[in-house]
PDB file of C-alpha atoms and ligand atoms in Angstrom:
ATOM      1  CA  UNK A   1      49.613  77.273  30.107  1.00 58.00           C
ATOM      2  CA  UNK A   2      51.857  75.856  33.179  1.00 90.00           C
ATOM      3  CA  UNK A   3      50.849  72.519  33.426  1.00 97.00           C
ATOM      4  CA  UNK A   4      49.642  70.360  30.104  1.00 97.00           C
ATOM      5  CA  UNK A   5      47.332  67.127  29.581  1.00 98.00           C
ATOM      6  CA  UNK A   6      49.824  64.527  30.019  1.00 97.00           C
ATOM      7  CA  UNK A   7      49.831  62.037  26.761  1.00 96.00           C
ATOM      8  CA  UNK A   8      49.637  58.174  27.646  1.00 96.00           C
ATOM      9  CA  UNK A   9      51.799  55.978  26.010  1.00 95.00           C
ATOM     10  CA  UNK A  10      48.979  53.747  25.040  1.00 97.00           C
ATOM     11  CA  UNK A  11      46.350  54.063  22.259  1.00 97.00           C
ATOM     12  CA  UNK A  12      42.403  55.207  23.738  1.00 97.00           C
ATOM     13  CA  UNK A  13      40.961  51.724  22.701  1.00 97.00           C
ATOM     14  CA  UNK A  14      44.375  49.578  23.755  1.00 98.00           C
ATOM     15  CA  UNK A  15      43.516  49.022  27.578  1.00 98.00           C
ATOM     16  CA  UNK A  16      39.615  47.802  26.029  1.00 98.00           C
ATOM     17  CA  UNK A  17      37.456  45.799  27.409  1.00 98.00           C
ATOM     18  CA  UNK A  18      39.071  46.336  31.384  1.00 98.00           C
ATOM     19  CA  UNK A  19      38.803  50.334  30.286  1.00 98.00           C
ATOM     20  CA  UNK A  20      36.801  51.436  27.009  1.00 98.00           C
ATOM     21  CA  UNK A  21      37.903  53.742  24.610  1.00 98.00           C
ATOM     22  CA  UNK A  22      34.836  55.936  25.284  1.00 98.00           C
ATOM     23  CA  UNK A  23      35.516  55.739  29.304  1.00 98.00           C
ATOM     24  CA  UNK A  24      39.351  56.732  28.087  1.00 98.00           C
ATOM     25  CA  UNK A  25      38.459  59.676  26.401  1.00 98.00           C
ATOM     26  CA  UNK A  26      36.134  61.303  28.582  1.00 98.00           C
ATOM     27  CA  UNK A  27      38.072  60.309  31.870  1.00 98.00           C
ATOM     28  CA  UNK A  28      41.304  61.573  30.224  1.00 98.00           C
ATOM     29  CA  UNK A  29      40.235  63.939  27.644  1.00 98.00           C
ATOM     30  CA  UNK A  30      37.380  65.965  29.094  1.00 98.00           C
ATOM     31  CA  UNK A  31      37.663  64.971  33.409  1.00 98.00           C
ATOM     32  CA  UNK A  32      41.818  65.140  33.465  1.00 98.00           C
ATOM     33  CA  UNK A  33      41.723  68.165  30.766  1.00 98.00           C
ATOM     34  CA  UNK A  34      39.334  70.324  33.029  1.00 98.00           C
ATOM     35  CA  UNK A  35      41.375  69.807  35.713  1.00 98.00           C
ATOM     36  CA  UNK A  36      44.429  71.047  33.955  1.00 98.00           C
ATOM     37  CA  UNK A  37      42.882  74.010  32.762  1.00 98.00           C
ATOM     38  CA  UNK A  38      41.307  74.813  36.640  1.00 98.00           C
ATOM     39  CA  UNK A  39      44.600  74.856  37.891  1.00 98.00           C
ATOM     40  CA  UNK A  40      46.338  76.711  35.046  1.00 98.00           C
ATOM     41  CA  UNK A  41      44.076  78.973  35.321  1.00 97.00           C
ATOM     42  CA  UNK A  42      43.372  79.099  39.763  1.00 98.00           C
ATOM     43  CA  UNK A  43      47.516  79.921  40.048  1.00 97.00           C
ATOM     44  CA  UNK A  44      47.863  82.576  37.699  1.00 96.00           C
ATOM     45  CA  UNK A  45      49.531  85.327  39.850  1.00 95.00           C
ATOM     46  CA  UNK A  46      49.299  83.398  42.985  1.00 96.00           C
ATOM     47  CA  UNK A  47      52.145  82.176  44.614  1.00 96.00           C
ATOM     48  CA  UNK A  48      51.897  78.434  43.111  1.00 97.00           C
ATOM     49  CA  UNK A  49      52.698  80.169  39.569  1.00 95.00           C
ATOM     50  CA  UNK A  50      55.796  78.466  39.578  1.00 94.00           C
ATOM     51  CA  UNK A  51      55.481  75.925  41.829  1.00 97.00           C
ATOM     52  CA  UNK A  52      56.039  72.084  40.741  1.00 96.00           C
ATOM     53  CA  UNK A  53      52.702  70.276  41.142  1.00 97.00           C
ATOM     54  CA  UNK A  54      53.690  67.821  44.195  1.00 97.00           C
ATOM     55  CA  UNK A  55      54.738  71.469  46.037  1.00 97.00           C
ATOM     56  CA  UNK A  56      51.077  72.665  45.053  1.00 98.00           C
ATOM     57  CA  UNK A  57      49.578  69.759  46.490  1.00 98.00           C
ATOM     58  CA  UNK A  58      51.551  69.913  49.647  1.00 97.00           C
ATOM     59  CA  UNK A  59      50.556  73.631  50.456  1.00 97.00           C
ATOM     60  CA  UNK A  60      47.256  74.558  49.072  1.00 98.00           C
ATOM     61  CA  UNK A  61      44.337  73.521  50.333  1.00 97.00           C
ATOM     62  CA  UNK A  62      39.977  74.537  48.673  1.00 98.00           C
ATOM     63  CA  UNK A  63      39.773  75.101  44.744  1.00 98.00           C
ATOM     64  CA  UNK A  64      43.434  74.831  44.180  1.00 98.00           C
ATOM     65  CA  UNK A  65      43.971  71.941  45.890  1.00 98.00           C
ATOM     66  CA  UNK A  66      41.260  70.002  44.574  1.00 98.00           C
ATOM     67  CA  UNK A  67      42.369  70.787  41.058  1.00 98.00           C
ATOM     68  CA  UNK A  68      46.131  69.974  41.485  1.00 98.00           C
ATOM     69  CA  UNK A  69      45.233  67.013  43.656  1.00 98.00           C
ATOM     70  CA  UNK A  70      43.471  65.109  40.692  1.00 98.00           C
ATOM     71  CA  UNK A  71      46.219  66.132  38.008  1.00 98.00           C
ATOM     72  CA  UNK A  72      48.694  64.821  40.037  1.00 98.00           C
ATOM     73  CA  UNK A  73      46.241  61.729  40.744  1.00 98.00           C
ATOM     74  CA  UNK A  74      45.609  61.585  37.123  1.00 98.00           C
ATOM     75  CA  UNK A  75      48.921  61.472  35.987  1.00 98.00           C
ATOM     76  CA  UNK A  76      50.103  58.792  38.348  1.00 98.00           C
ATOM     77  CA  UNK A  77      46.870  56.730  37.286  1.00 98.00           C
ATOM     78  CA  UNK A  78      46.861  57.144  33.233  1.00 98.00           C
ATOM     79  CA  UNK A  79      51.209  56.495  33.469  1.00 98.00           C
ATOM     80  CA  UNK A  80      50.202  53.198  35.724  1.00 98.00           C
ATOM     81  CA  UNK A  81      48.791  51.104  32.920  1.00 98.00           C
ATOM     82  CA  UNK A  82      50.215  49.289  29.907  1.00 98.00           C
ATOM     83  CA  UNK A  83      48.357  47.091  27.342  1.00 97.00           C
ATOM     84  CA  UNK A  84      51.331  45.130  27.644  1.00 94.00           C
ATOM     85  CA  UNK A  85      52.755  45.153  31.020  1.00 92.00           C
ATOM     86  CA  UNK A  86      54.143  43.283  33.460  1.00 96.00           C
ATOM     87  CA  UNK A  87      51.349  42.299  35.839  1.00 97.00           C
ATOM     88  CA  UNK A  88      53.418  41.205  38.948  1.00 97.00           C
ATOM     89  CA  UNK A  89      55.436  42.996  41.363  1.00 98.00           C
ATOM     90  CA  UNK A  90      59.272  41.522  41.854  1.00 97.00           C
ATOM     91  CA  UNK A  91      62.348  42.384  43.426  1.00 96.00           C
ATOM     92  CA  UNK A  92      62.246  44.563  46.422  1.00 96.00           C
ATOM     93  CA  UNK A  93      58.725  46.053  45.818  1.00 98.00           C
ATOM     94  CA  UNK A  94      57.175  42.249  45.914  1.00 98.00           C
ATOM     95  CA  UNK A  95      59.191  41.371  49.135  1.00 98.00           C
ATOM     96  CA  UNK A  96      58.006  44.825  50.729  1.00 98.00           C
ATOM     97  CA  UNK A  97      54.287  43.814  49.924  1.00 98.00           C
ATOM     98  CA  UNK A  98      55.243  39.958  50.931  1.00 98.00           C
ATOM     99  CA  UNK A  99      56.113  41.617  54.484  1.00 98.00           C
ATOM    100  CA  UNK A 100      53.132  43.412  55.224  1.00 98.00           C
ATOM    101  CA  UNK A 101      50.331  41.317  53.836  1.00 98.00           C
ATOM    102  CA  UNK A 102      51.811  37.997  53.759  1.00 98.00           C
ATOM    103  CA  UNK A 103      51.092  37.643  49.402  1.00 98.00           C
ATOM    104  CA  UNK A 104      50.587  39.476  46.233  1.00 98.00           C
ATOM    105  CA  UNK A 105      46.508  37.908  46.105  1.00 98.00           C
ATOM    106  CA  UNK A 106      45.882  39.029  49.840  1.00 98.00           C
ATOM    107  CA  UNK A 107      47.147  42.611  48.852  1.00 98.00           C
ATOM    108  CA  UNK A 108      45.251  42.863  46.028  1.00 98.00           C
ATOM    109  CA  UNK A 109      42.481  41.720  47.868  1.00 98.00           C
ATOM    110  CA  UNK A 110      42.922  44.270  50.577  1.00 98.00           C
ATOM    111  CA  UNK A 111      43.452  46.705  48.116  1.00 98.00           C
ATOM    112  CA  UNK A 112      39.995  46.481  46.649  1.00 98.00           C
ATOM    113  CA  UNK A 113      38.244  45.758  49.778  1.00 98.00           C
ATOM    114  CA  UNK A 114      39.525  49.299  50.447  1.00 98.00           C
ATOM    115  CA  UNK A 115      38.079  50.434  47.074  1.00 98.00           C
ATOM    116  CA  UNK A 116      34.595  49.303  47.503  1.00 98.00           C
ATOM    117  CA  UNK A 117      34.401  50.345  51.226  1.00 98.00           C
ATOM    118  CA  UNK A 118      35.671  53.991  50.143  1.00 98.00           C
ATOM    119  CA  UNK A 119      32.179  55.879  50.387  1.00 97.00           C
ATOM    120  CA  UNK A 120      31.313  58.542  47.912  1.00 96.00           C
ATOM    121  CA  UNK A 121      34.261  59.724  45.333  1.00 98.00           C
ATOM    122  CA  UNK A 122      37.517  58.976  46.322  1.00 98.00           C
ATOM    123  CA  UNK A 123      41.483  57.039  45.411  1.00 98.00           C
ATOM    124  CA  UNK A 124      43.004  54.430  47.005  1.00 98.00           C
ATOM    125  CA  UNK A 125      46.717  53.900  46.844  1.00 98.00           C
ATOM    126  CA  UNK A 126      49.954  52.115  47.806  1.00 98.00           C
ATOM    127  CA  UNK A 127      52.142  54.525  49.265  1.00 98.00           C
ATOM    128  CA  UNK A 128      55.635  53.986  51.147  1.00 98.00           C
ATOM    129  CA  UNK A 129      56.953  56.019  53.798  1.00 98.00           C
ATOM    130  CA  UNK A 130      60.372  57.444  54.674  1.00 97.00           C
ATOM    131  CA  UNK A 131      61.400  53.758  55.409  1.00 96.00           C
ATOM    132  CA  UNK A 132      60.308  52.245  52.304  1.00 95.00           C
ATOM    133  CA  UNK A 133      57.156  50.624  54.256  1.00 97.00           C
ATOM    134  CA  UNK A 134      53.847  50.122  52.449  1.00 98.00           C
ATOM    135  CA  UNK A 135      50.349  51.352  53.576  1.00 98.00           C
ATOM    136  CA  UNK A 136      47.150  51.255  51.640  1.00 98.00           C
ATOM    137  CA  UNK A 137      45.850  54.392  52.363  1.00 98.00           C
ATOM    138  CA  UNK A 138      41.926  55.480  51.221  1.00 98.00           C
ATOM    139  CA  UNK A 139      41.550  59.282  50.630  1.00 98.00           C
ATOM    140  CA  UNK A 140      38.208  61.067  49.580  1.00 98.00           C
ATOM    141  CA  UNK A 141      37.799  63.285  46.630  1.00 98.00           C
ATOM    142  CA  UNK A 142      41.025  64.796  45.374  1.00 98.00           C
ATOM    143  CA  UNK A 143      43.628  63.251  48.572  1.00 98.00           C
ATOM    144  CA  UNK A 144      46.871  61.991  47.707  1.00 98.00           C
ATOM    145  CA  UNK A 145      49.559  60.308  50.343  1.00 98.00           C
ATOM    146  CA  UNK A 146      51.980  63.345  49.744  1.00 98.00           C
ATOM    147  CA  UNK A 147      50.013  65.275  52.233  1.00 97.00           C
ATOM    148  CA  UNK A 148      50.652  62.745  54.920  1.00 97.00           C
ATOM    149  CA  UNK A 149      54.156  62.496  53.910  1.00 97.00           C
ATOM    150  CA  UNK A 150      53.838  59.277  51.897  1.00 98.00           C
ATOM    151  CA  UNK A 151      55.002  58.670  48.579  1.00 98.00           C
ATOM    152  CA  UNK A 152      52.344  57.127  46.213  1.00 98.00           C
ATOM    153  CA  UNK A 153      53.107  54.653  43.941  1.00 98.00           C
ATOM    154  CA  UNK A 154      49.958  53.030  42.699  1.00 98.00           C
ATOM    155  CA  UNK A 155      46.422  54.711  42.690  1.00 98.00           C
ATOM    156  CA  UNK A 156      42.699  53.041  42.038  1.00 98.00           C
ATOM    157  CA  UNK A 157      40.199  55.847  41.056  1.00 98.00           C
ATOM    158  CA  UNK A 158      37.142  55.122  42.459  1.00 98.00           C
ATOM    159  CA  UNK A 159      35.055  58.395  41.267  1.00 98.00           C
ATOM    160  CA  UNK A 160      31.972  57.073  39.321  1.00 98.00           C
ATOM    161  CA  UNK A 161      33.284  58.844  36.348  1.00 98.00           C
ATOM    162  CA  UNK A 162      36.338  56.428  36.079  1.00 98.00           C
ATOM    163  CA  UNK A 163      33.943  53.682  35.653  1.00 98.00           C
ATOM    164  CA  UNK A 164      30.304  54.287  35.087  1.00 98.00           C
ATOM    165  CA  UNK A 165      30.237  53.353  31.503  1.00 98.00           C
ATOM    166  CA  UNK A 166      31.717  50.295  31.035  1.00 98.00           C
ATOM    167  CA  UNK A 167      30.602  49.252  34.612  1.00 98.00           C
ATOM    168  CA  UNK A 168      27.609  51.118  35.868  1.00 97.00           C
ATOM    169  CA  UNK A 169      27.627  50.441  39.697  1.00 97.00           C
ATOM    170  CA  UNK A 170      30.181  47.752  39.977  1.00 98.00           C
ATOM    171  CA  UNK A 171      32.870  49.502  41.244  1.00 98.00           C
ATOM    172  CA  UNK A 172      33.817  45.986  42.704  1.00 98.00           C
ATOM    173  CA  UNK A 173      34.033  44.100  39.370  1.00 98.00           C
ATOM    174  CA  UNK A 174      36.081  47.676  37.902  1.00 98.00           C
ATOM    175  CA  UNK A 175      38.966  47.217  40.429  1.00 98.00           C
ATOM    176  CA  UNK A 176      38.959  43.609  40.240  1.00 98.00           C
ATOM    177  CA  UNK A 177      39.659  43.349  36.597  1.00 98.00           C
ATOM    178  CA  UNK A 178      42.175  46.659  37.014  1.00 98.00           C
ATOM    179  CA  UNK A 179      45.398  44.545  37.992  1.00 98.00           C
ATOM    180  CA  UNK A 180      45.120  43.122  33.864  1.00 98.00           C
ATOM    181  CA  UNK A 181      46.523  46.608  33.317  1.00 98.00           C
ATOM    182  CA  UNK A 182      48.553  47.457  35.960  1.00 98.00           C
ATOM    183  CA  UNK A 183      52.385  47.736  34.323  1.00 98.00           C
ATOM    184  CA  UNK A 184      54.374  46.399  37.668  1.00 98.00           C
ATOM    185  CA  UNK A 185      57.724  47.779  35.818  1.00 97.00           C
ATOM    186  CA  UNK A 186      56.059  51.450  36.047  1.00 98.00           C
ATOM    187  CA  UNK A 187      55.179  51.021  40.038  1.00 98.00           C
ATOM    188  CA  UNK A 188      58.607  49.630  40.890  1.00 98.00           C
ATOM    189  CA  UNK A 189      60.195  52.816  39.292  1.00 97.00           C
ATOM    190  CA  UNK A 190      58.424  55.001  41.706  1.00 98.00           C
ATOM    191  CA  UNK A 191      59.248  53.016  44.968  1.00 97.00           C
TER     192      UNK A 191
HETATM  193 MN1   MN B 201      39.188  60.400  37.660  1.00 92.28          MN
END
């Protein structure tokens, strides 16, 4: 086994009620688990054996792709969130999202306008490019920035399985209430 489940540093029930424990462990345990073992399995004497996973998302493309695309997805979502966090962005990141939508409120906005407009399964993330500018940038099923030479640094699931149970068809309400859980600290690492 290559690539493992990664483990979150929070308890299943501690990001409850914005994420329930039962949503936790079937998004995490069953949906993020099956994708691990897909891809463990897909590259076995292939040449993405031992390739990293952003280098598997960059060059593969059908089955492969699809599977390393939502572990890497995955792991930047389930890392993202903290019980405890720090729910603002400051410093550099919060002046770089100052200069391209003018506050923090009107990006978030923006941000889940592009969630709920995103039709079928899909992410949407904040991703910077080689300059350190922001985008929000909607991909469909498995997409990640990488492959458009962005980096992503935070990512809104908006497959039904990420939020069916606690939310049924609200996918607006679900990425509203998100940003309780977003740990700020975590996104600014990655930019
Ligand atoms: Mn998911």
């Amino acid at each position: 086994m290559k690539f493992e489940l990664i483990k979150p540093a929070y308890d299943a029930d501690a990001l409850a009620p914005v994420i329930s424990r039962q949503t936790i462990e079937l998004h995490h345990g069953k949906h993020l688990q099956g994708y691990v073992n897909n891809l463990n399995n897909l590259i076995q004497e292939t040449e993405f054996e031992n390739a990293d996973l952003e280098t598997i998302v960059k060059k593969s493309d059908g089955t492969v792709f699809n599977n390393a695309g939502q572990v890497l997805n995955h792991n930047l979502y389930f890392t993202q969130f903290s019980p405890d966090g720090c729910r603002q962005p400051s410093g550099k990141l919060s002046a770089a999202i100052d200069a391209v939508w003018g506050s923090f409120e009107n990006f978030q906005k923006e941000f889940e306008n592009a969630g709920v407009s995103l039709f079928g399964a899909g992410w949407v993330w904040l991703a910077e490019d080689e300059n350190g500018k922001l985008s929000i940038v909607k991909e469909a099923n498995a997409g990640n920035p990488l492959t458009k030479g962005l980096k992503p640094l935070l990512g809104f699931d908006v497959w039904e399985h990420a939020y069916y149970i606690d939310y049924q068809n609200r996918r607006a309400d679900h990425l509203k209430e998100l940003w309780k859980i977003i740990d700020w600290k975590v996104v600014e690492k990655r930019y």
